[in-house]
Amino acid sequence: MKKLLIAATALLIAGQVQAADVAGKLVLYTSQPNEDAQQTVDAFKAKYPAVEVEWVRDGTTQVMAKLRAEIEAGAPKPDLLLIADTVTMESLKQEGRLMKHEGADVSAYDPAIMDKDKTYFSTKLITTGIMYNTNAPVKPTSYKDLLKAEVKDKLAMPSPLTSGAATIHMVAVTNNPDLGWAYYEKLAEQGANPQGGNGGVYKAIAGGEKLYGFMVDYMPIRGKAQGAPVEFVFPEEGVSAVTEPVAILSTAQNPTAAKAFVDFLISKDGQELASKQGYLPAHPGVTPPAGFPARDTIKLLPFDPAKALEGDAANKAKFTEIFGG
């Protein structure tokens, strides 16, 4: 027993020394909402108080424009990126701009949502499914329900030309053999006119201007909890997901602290924080927030970021051909 106690104490001390080694300045570029970003940084600093975190927040497109300008100038500033989608991360990976984190423990996660080379890591699942107004005549359970006659001219959709989540949804749905591009052509025949992002679609459906549409999960789930006449459906075919991946840049000035930040986000503590913030955690063992079904009942549509990146221009051209620019 004495030997066990000595061993346990030694491990504890080793852990404390390891934590104490995580120090210095850490620069994070993120597309998280300001409140979420501050909560995430605060929770990380509670574990690693010797780290000074400087963070910059904007939309993923704007964050990438800033980073690209810095790369062009030969002076990229961030150690870390925490942005919306894996396709953007895949482009950076293929350019050799991401650092591998071989020691990251992803054993609990679905391999389909993690980069096999450990250059970027999914931190949550912001899924896209079907939102409808509770006054709607059809209560959809499948994407095909949106093709019913009662739904015609009552559809709203975010545009893949504007929204990254809508782009990923388009790719995932059109790659489904039972749906494909023929499904999007039928949506156009139904009078769908994809415009803008998810916020505008939510307002149109919640306000009754439209009754159905594709939508990210948390907006209608939160809206329903606040009394809005809306429902969110995880369709039987599955949902697409934006996974808010985190990655360390190959030019990181503080890779030790950056790796600790990644480890925190994919740890149980980090995933429980995501759930408290109202998002579906990527970790299957962490309880989802109120309003979400059990994690093991949610089916994800297959999605390959590398293929999506390769086909991005062609996919958007096909979309424009169907719906117009």
mmCIF file of C-alpha atoms in Angstrom:
data_model
loop_
_atom_site.group_PDB
_atom_site.id
_atom_site.type_symbol
_atom_site.label_atom_id
_atom_site.label_comp_id
_atom_site.label_asym_id
_atom_site.label_seq_id
_atom_site.Cartn_x
_atom_site.Cartn_y
_atom_site.Cartn_z
ATOM 1 C CA MET A 1 0.000 0.000 0.000
ATOM 2 C CA LYS A 2 2.845 2.362 0.917
ATOM 3 C CA LYS A 3 4.487 1.729 -2.457
ATOM 4 C CA LEU A 4 1.215 2.443 -4.240
ATOM 5 C CA LEU A 5 0.817 5.742 -2.367
ATOM 6 C CA ILE A 6 4.367 6.754 -3.225
ATOM 7 C CA ALA A 7 3.754 5.889 -6.882
ATOM 8 C CA ALA A 8 0.489 7.841 -6.927
ATOM 9 C CA THR A 9 2.169 10.858 -5.344
ATOM 10 C CA ALA A 10 4.966 10.688 -7.904
ATOM 11 C CA LEU A 11 2.441 10.649 -10.734
ATOM 12 C CA LEU A 12 0.604 13.605 -9.240
ATOM 13 C CA ILE A 13 3.822 15.591 -8.908
ATOM 14 C CA ALA A 14 4.789 14.678 -12.471
ATOM 15 C CA GLY A 15 1.406 15.935 -13.659
ATOM 16 C CA GLN A 16 1.846 19.190 -11.780
ATOM 17 C CA VAL A 17 5.319 19.691 -13.256
ATOM 18 C CA GLN A 18 3.910 18.981 -16.698
ATOM 19 C CA ALA A 19 1.156 21.556 -16.182
ATOM 20 C CA ALA A 20 3.682 24.060 -14.856
ATOM 21 C CA ASP A 21 5.697 23.607 -18.048
ATOM 22 C CA VAL A 22 2.715 24.919 -20.029
ATOM 23 C CA ALA A 23 3.320 28.639 -19.945
ATOM 24 C CA GLY A 24 3.937 31.724 -22.036
ATOM 25 C CA LYS A 25 1.866 33.510 -24.664
ATOM 26 C CA LEU A 26 -0.634 31.596 -26.795
ATOM 27 C CA VAL A 27 -2.367 33.224 -29.766
ATOM 28 C CA LEU A 28 -5.742 31.833 -30.858
ATOM 29 C CA TYR A 29 -7.740 32.801 -33.956
ATOM 30 C CA THR A 30 -11.340 31.588 -33.692
ATOM 31 C CA SER A 31 -14.776 31.857 -35.234
ATOM 32 C CA GLN A 32 -16.516 30.945 -31.969
ATOM 33 C CA PRO A 33 -19.058 33.511 -30.746
ATOM 34 C CA ASN A 34 -17.395 35.975 -28.378
ATOM 35 C CA GLU A 35 -19.052 34.601 -25.230
ATOM 36 C CA ASP A 36 -18.139 31.001 -26.096
ATOM 37 C CA ALA A 37 -14.568 31.975 -26.941
ATOM 38 C CA GLN A 38 -14.150 33.781 -23.613
ATOM 39 C CA GLN A 39 -15.604 30.829 -21.688
ATOM 40 C CA THR A 40 -13.303 28.424 -23.515
ATOM 41 C CA VAL A 41 -10.215 30.523 -22.842
ATOM 42 C CA ASP A 42 -11.191 31.016 -19.185
ATOM 43 C CA ALA A 43 -11.686 27.266 -18.677
ATOM 44 C CA PHE A 44 -8.305 26.536 -20.271
ATOM 45 C CA LYS A 45 -6.559 29.166 -18.147
ATOM 46 C CA ALA A 46 -8.101 27.671 -15.008
ATOM 47 C CA LYS A 47 -6.070 24.538 -15.793
ATOM 48 C CA TYR A 48 -3.006 26.348 -17.088
ATOM 49 C CA PRO A 49 -2.788 29.700 -15.270
ATOM 50 C CA ALA A 50 0.749 30.354 -16.497
ATOM 51 C CA VAL A 51 -0.496 30.726 -20.089
ATOM 52 C CA GLU A 52 -1.435 34.158 -21.388
ATOM 53 C CA VAL A 53 -4.045 33.646 -24.128
ATOM 54 C CA GLU A 54 -4.531 36.321 -26.741
ATOM 55 C CA TRP A 55 -7.523 35.597 -28.958
ATOM 56 C CA VAL A 56 -8.983 37.149 -32.086
ATOM 57 C CA ARG A 57 -12.570 36.408 -33.099
ATOM 58 C CA ASP A 58 -14.280 36.764 -36.494
ATOM 59 C CA GLY A 59 -16.167 34.632 -39.000
ATOM 60 C CA THR A 60 -14.191 31.773 -40.539
ATOM 61 C CA THR A 61 -13.931 33.565 -43.910
ATOM 62 C CA GLN A 62 -12.589 36.713 -42.245
ATOM 63 C CA VAL A 63 -10.229 34.755 -39.975
ATOM 64 C CA MET A 64 -8.800 32.955 -42.993
ATOM 65 C CA ALA A 65 -8.408 36.198 -44.946
ATOM 66 C CA LYS A 66 -6.432 37.662 -42.032
ATOM 67 C CA LEU A 67 -4.288 34.545 -41.728
ATOM 68 C CA ARG A 68 -3.653 34.407 -45.491
ATOM 69 C CA ALA A 69 -2.501 38.021 -45.457
ATOM 70 C CA GLU A 70 -0.126 37.260 -42.577
ATOM 71 C CA ILE A 71 1.224 34.178 -44.370
ATOM 72 C CA GLU A 72 1.766 36.248 -47.511
ATOM 73 C CA ALA A 73 3.704 38.765 -45.417
ATOM 74 C CA GLY A 74 5.763 35.945 -43.909
ATOM 75 C CA ALA A 75 4.519 36.575 -40.364
ATOM 76 C CA PRO A 76 1.592 34.334 -39.339
ATOM 77 C CA LYS A 77 0.657 35.246 -35.755
ATOM 78 C CA PRO A 78 -1.621 32.486 -34.386
ATOM 79 C CA ASP A 79 -0.465 29.332 -32.686
ATOM 80 C CA LEU A 80 -3.945 27.856 -33.010
ATOM 81 C CA LEU A 81 -7.037 27.961 -35.174
ATOM 82 C CA LEU A 82 -10.498 27.037 -33.862
ATOM 83 C CA ILE A 83 -12.837 27.571 -36.807
ATOM 84 C CA ALA A 84 -16.033 26.256 -38.324
ATOM 85 C CA ASP A 85 -15.228 23.504 -40.766
ATOM 86 C CA THR A 86 -12.888 20.682 -41.702
ATOM 87 C CA VAL A 87 -12.743 21.636 -45.399
ATOM 88 C CA THR A 88 -10.885 24.833 -44.534
ATOM 89 C CA MET A 89 -8.574 22.855 -42.253
ATOM 90 C CA GLU A 90 -7.999 20.310 -45.007
ATOM 91 C CA SER A 91 -6.817 23.053 -47.358
ATOM 92 C CA LEU A 92 -4.277 24.204 -44.746
ATOM 93 C CA LYS A 93 -3.209 20.616 -44.125
ATOM 94 C CA GLN A 94 -2.553 20.020 -47.822
ATOM 95 C CA GLU A 95 -0.437 23.176 -47.904
ATOM 96 C CA GLY A 96 1.661 21.818 -45.035
ATOM 97 C CA ARG A 97 0.591 24.600 -42.671
ATOM 98 C CA LEU A 98 -0.643 22.415 -39.804
ATOM 99 C CA MET A 99 1.421 20.708 -37.106
ATOM 100 C CA LYS A 100 0.746 17.087 -36.184
ATOM 101 C CA HIS A 101 -0.177 16.381 -32.581
ATOM 102 C CA GLU A 102 0.655 12.694 -32.368
ATOM 103 C CA GLY A 103 0.007 12.541 -28.623
ATOM 104 C CA ALA A 104 -3.613 13.696 -28.837
ATOM 105 C CA ASP A 105 -5.949 11.067 -27.376
ATOM 106 C CA VAL A 106 -8.833 10.553 -29.799
ATOM 107 C CA SER A 107 -9.511 6.946 -28.805
ATOM 108 C CA ALA A 108 -13.057 7.721 -27.608
ATOM 109 C CA TYR A 109 -14.083 9.446 -30.831
ATOM 110 C CA ASP A 110 -15.634 8.282 -34.094
ATOM 111 C CA PRO A 111 -12.658 8.134 -36.513
ATOM 112 C CA ALA A 112 -14.895 9.590 -39.228
ATOM 113 C CA ILE A 113 -14.852 13.025 -37.570
ATOM 114 C CA MET A 114 -11.126 13.140 -36.808
ATOM 115 C CA ASP A 115 -8.210 13.674 -39.177
ATOM 116 C CA LYS A 116 -6.366 10.362 -39.363
ATOM 117 C CA ASP A 117 -3.047 12.229 -39.492
ATOM 118 C CA LYS A 118 -3.844 14.183 -36.304
ATOM 119 C CA THR A 119 -3.414 17.642 -37.789
ATOM 120 C CA TYR A 120 -6.924 18.877 -36.870
ATOM 121 C CA PHE A 121 -9.484 17.714 -34.329
ATOM 122 C CA SER A 122 -13.281 18.045 -34.229
ATOM 123 C CA THR A 123 -14.515 19.671 -31.009
ATOM 124 C CA LYS A 124 -18.303 19.571 -31.394
ATOM 125 C CA LEU A 125 -21.078 18.620 -33.815
ATOM 126 C CA ILE A 126 -23.180 21.463 -35.188
ATOM 127 C CA THR A 127 -25.521 19.406 -37.328
ATOM 128 C CA THR A 128 -27.796 20.491 -40.149
ATOM 129 C CA GLY A 129 -31.195 18.850 -40.453
ATOM 130 C CA ILE A 130 -34.766 20.050 -40.969
ATOM 131 C CA MET A 131 -36.483 22.881 -39.127
ATOM 132 C CA TYR A 132 -40.207 23.452 -39.434
ATOM 133 C CA ASN A 133 -42.847 25.768 -38.041
ATOM 134 C CA THR A 134 -45.244 23.976 -35.692
ATOM 135 C CA ASN A 135 -48.159 25.308 -37.779
ATOM 136 C CA ALA A 136 -46.879 23.435 -40.838
ATOM 137 C CA PRO A 137 -49.218 20.785 -42.288
ATOM 138 C CA VAL A 138 -46.440 18.212 -42.784
ATOM 139 C CA LYS A 139 -44.317 17.002 -39.854
ATOM 140 C CA PRO A 140 -41.196 15.838 -41.720
ATOM 141 C CA THR A 141 -39.056 12.898 -40.627
ATOM 142 C CA SER A 142 -37.162 12.471 -43.917
ATOM 143 C CA TYR A 143 -35.575 14.798 -46.451
ATOM 144 C CA LYS A 144 -38.009 13.382 -48.988
ATOM 145 C CA ASP A 145 -40.937 14.803 -46.999
ATOM 146 C CA LEU A 146 -39.855 18.236 -48.228
ATOM 147 C CA LEU A 147 -40.818 17.129 -51.739
ATOM 148 C CA LYS A 148 -44.505 16.705 -50.844
ATOM 149 C CA ALA A 149 -47.081 18.897 -52.565
ATOM 150 C CA GLU A 150 -48.059 20.621 -49.282
ATOM 151 C CA VAL A 151 -44.488 21.905 -48.900
ATOM 152 C CA LYS A 152 -44.239 23.621 -52.305
ATOM 153 C CA ASP A 153 -43.225 27.297 -52.096
ATOM 154 C CA LYS A 154 -42.869 27.060 -48.297
ATOM 155 C CA LEU A 155 -39.166 26.141 -48.233
ATOM 156 C CA ALA A 156 -36.211 28.225 -47.015
ATOM 157 C CA MET A 157 -32.547 27.230 -47.294
ATOM 158 C CA PRO A 158 -29.207 28.856 -46.500
ATOM 159 C CA SER A 159 -26.973 29.194 -49.556
ATOM 160 C CA PRO A 160 -23.749 27.184 -49.926
ATOM 161 C CA LEU A 161 -22.351 30.283 -51.625
ATOM 162 C CA THR A 162 -22.674 32.072 -48.259
ATOM 163 C CA SER A 163 -22.698 29.446 -45.505
ATOM 164 C CA GLY A 164 -20.006 26.865 -44.797
ATOM 165 C CA ALA A 165 -22.521 24.653 -42.967
ATOM 166 C CA ALA A 166 -24.818 24.788 -46.016
ATOM 167 C CA THR A 167 -21.890 23.803 -48.261
ATOM 168 C CA ILE A 168 -21.094 20.767 -46.138
ATOM 169 C CA HIS A 169 -24.786 19.848 -46.023
ATOM 170 C CA MET A 170 -25.059 20.104 -49.806
ATOM 171 C CA VAL A 171 -22.037 17.840 -50.302
ATOM 172 C CA ALA A 172 -23.221 15.272 -47.748
ATOM 173 C CA VAL A 173 -26.775 15.134 -49.134
ATOM 174 C CA THR A 174 -25.786 15.002 -52.798
ATOM 175 C CA ASN A 175 -23.331 12.191 -52.043
ATOM 176 C CA ASN A 176 -26.157 10.131 -50.550
ATOM 177 C CA PRO A 177 -27.121 7.595 -53.273
ATOM 178 C CA ASP A 178 -30.833 7.839 -52.387
ATOM 179 C CA LEU A 179 -30.841 11.641 -52.742
ATOM 180 C CA GLY A 180 -28.021 12.970 -54.936
ATOM 181 C CA TRP A 181 -28.162 16.085 -57.097
ATOM 182 C CA ALA A 182 -31.602 14.986 -58.270
ATOM 183 C CA TYR A 183 -32.863 15.873 -54.797
ATOM 184 C CA TYR A 184 -31.583 19.450 -55.060
ATOM 185 C CA GLU A 185 -33.160 19.734 -58.516
ATOM 186 C CA LYS A 186 -36.494 18.703 -56.991
ATOM 187 C CA LEU A 187 -36.046 21.261 -54.200
ATOM 188 C CA ALA A 188 -35.687 23.922 -56.905
ATOM 189 C CA GLU A 189 -38.933 22.660 -58.463
ATOM 190 C CA GLN A 190 -40.500 23.003 -54.994
ATOM 191 C CA GLY A 191 -39.731 26.706 -55.094
ATOM 192 C CA ALA A 192 -36.724 26.711 -52.759
ATOM 193 C CA ASN A 193 -34.626 29.859 -53.170
ATOM 194 C CA PRO A 194 -31.433 29.451 -51.111
ATOM 195 C CA GLN A 195 -30.209 32.777 -49.747
ATOM 196 C CA GLY A 196 -27.861 34.017 -47.040
ATOM 197 C CA GLY A 197 -27.011 32.119 -43.888
ATOM 198 C CA ASN A 198 -28.829 30.196 -41.177
ATOM 199 C CA GLY A 199 -29.974 33.271 -39.258
ATOM 200 C CA GLY A 200 -32.198 34.528 -42.059
ATOM 201 C CA VAL A 201 -33.683 31.081 -42.617
ATOM 202 C CA TYR A 202 -34.465 30.741 -38.920
ATOM 203 C CA LYS A 203 -36.302 34.085 -38.866
ATOM 204 C CA ALA A 204 -38.311 33.206 -41.982
ATOM 205 C CA ILE A 205 -39.511 29.884 -40.545
ATOM 206 C CA ALA A 206 -40.049 31.029 -36.963
ATOM 207 C CA GLY A 207 -41.988 34.034 -38.268
ATOM 208 C CA GLY A 208 -44.183 31.923 -40.549
ATOM 209 C CA GLU A 209 -43.002 33.501 -43.814
ATOM 210 C CA LYS A 210 -41.768 30.001 -44.704
ATOM 211 C CA LEU A 211 -42.643 26.752 -42.946
ATOM 212 C CA TYR A 212 -39.735 24.376 -43.661
ATOM 213 C CA GLY A 213 -36.025 24.470 -44.318
ATOM 214 C CA PHE A 214 -32.517 23.213 -43.689
ATOM 215 C CA MET A 215 -31.069 24.595 -40.488
ATOM 216 C CA VAL A 216 -28.249 24.115 -37.972
ATOM 217 C CA ASP A 217 -29.550 22.355 -34.868
ATOM 218 C CA TYR A 218 -28.901 24.729 -31.972
ATOM 219 C CA MET A 219 -30.893 27.699 -33.296
ATOM 220 C CA PRO A 220 -34.330 25.996 -33.420
ATOM 221 C CA ILE A 221 -33.589 23.863 -30.339
ATOM 222 C CA ARG A 222 -32.799 26.992 -28.322
ATOM 223 C CA GLY A 223 -35.665 28.863 -29.967
ATOM 224 C CA LYS A 224 -38.167 26.170 -29.021
ATOM 225 C CA ALA A 225 -36.957 26.298 -25.400
ATOM 226 C CA GLN A 226 -37.675 30.031 -25.437
ATOM 227 C CA GLY A 227 -41.205 29.531 -26.785
ATOM 228 C CA ALA A 228 -40.720 29.925 -30.549
ATOM 229 C CA PRO A 229 -43.146 27.845 -32.686
ATOM 230 C CA VAL A 230 -40.408 25.692 -34.181
ATOM 231 C CA GLU A 231 -39.169 22.110 -34.213
ATOM 232 C CA PHE A 232 -35.885 20.573 -35.329
ATOM 233 C CA VAL A 233 -35.740 17.132 -36.924
ATOM 234 C CA PHE A 234 -32.763 14.794 -37.244
ATOM 235 C CA PRO A 235 -33.893 13.136 -40.527
ATOM 236 C CA GLU A 236 -33.854 9.371 -40.803
ATOM 237 C CA GLU A 237 -31.229 9.522 -43.582
ATOM 238 C CA GLY A 238 -28.844 11.369 -41.255
ATOM 239 C CA VAL A 239 -27.527 14.892 -40.685
ATOM 240 C CA SER A 240 -24.421 16.679 -41.870
ATOM 241 C CA ALA A 241 -22.155 18.292 -39.304
ATOM 242 C CA VAL A 242 -19.834 21.237 -38.984
ATOM 243 C CA THR A 243 -17.377 20.089 -36.328
ATOM 244 C CA GLU A 244 -15.555 23.297 -35.292
ATOM 245 C CA PRO A 245 -12.093 21.753 -35.602
ATOM 246 C CA VAL A 246 -9.009 22.987 -33.790
ATOM 247 C CA ALA A 247 -5.506 22.835 -35.242
ATOM 248 C CA ILE A 248 -1.968 23.948 -34.433
ATOM 249 C CA LEU A 249 -0.171 25.910 -37.122
ATOM 250 C CA SER A 250 3.202 24.595 -38.264
ATOM 251 C CA THR A 251 4.546 28.081 -37.485
ATOM 252 C CA ALA A 252 3.268 28.049 -33.890
ATOM 253 C CA GLN A 253 5.525 29.946 -31.484
ATOM 254 C CA ASN A 254 4.284 28.018 -28.434
ATOM 255 C CA PRO A 255 3.529 24.439 -29.545
ATOM 256 C CA THR A 256 3.593 23.098 -25.960
ATOM 257 C CA ALA A 257 0.734 25.359 -24.853
ATOM 258 C CA ALA A 258 -1.029 24.832 -28.182
ATOM 259 C CA LYS A 259 -1.015 21.059 -27.690
ATOM 260 C CA ALA A 260 -2.347 21.528 -24.151
ATOM 261 C CA PHE A 261 -5.185 23.647 -25.574
ATOM 262 C CA VAL A 262 -6.091 20.944 -28.107
ATOM 263 C CA ASP A 263 -5.937 18.275 -25.394
ATOM 264 C CA PHE A 264 -8.256 20.346 -23.206
ATOM 265 C CA LEU A 265 -10.865 20.810 -25.949
ATOM 266 C CA ILE A 266 -11.085 17.084 -26.712
ATOM 267 C CA SER A 267 -10.934 16.029 -23.049
ATOM 268 C CA LYS A 268 -14.060 15.162 -21.076
ATOM 269 C CA ASP A 269 -13.863 18.576 -19.353
ATOM 270 C CA GLY A 270 -13.630 20.409 -22.660
ATOM 271 C CA GLN A 271 -16.491 18.431 -24.136
ATOM 272 C CA GLU A 272 -18.677 19.045 -21.084
ATOM 273 C CA LEU A 273 -18.016 22.762 -21.556
ATOM 274 C CA ALA A 274 -19.232 22.497 -25.167
ATOM 275 C CA SER A 275 -22.406 20.811 -23.913
ATOM 276 C CA LYS A 276 -22.944 23.524 -21.282
ATOM 277 C CA GLN A 277 -22.600 26.103 -24.038
ATOM 278 C CA GLY A 278 -25.534 24.425 -25.808
ATOM 279 C CA TYR A 279 -23.706 22.409 -28.468
ATOM 280 C CA LEU A 280 -23.738 18.717 -29.254
ATOM 281 C CA PRO A 281 -20.393 17.391 -27.956
ATOM 282 C CA ALA A 282 -18.254 15.398 -30.366
ATOM 283 C CA HIS A 283 -17.320 12.985 -27.565
ATOM 284 C CA PRO A 284 -19.903 10.173 -27.566
ATOM 285 C CA GLY A 285 -19.645 9.735 -23.786
ATOM 286 C CA VAL A 286 -20.654 13.293 -22.905
ATOM 287 C CA THR A 287 -24.346 14.042 -22.323
ATOM 288 C CA PRO A 288 -25.851 16.419 -24.914
ATOM 289 C CA PRO A 289 -27.552 19.633 -23.755
ATOM 290 C CA ALA A 290 -31.301 19.794 -23.105
ATOM 291 C CA GLY A 291 -33.389 19.486 -26.253
ATOM 292 C CA PHE A 292 -31.018 17.115 -28.057
ATOM 293 C CA PRO A 293 -31.648 13.385 -28.416
ATOM 294 C CA ALA A 294 -29.141 10.855 -27.123
ATOM 295 C CA ARG A 295 -25.884 11.001 -29.076
ATOM 296 C CA ASP A 296 -26.118 7.355 -30.199
ATOM 297 C CA THR A 297 -29.477 8.019 -31.906
ATOM 298 C CA ILE A 298 -28.041 10.706 -34.189
ATOM 299 C CA LYS A 299 -26.893 9.404 -37.566
ATOM 300 C CA LEU A 300 -24.213 11.382 -39.409
ATOM 301 C CA LEU A 301 -24.133 11.469 -43.187
ATOM 302 C CA PRO A 302 -20.708 10.402 -44.496
ATOM 303 C CA PHE A 303 -18.432 13.327 -45.330
ATOM 304 C CA ASP A 304 -14.882 13.381 -46.680
ATOM 305 C CA PRO A 305 -13.211 16.818 -46.249
ATOM 306 C CA ALA A 306 -10.471 16.064 -48.801
ATOM 307 C CA LYS A 307 -13.007 15.080 -51.474
ATOM 308 C CA ALA A 308 -15.171 18.073 -50.614
ATOM 309 C CA LEU A 309 -12.177 20.380 -51.027
ATOM 310 C CA GLU A 310 -11.259 18.813 -54.366
ATOM 311 C CA GLY A 311 -14.810 19.123 -55.691
ATOM 312 C CA ASP A 312 -15.681 22.499 -54.143
ATOM 313 C CA ALA A 313 -15.673 24.574 -57.344
ATOM 314 C CA ALA A 314 -17.609 21.941 -59.311
ATOM 315 C CA ASN A 315 -20.176 21.494 -56.533
ATOM 316 C CA LYS A 316 -20.837 25.223 -56.250
ATOM 317 C CA ALA A 317 -21.062 25.535 -60.038
ATOM 318 C CA LYS A 318 -23.651 22.730 -60.087
ATOM 319 C CA PHE A 319 -25.597 24.430 -57.303
ATOM 320 C CA THR A 320 -25.567 27.737 -59.218
ATOM 321 C CA GLU A 321 -26.728 25.940 -62.341
ATOM 322 C CA ILE A 322 -29.750 24.598 -60.446
ATOM 323 C CA PHE A 323 -30.732 27.633 -58.373
ATOM 324 C CA GLY A 324 -29.032 30.573 -60.069
ATOM 325 C CA GLY A 325 -26.307 32.769 -58.579
#
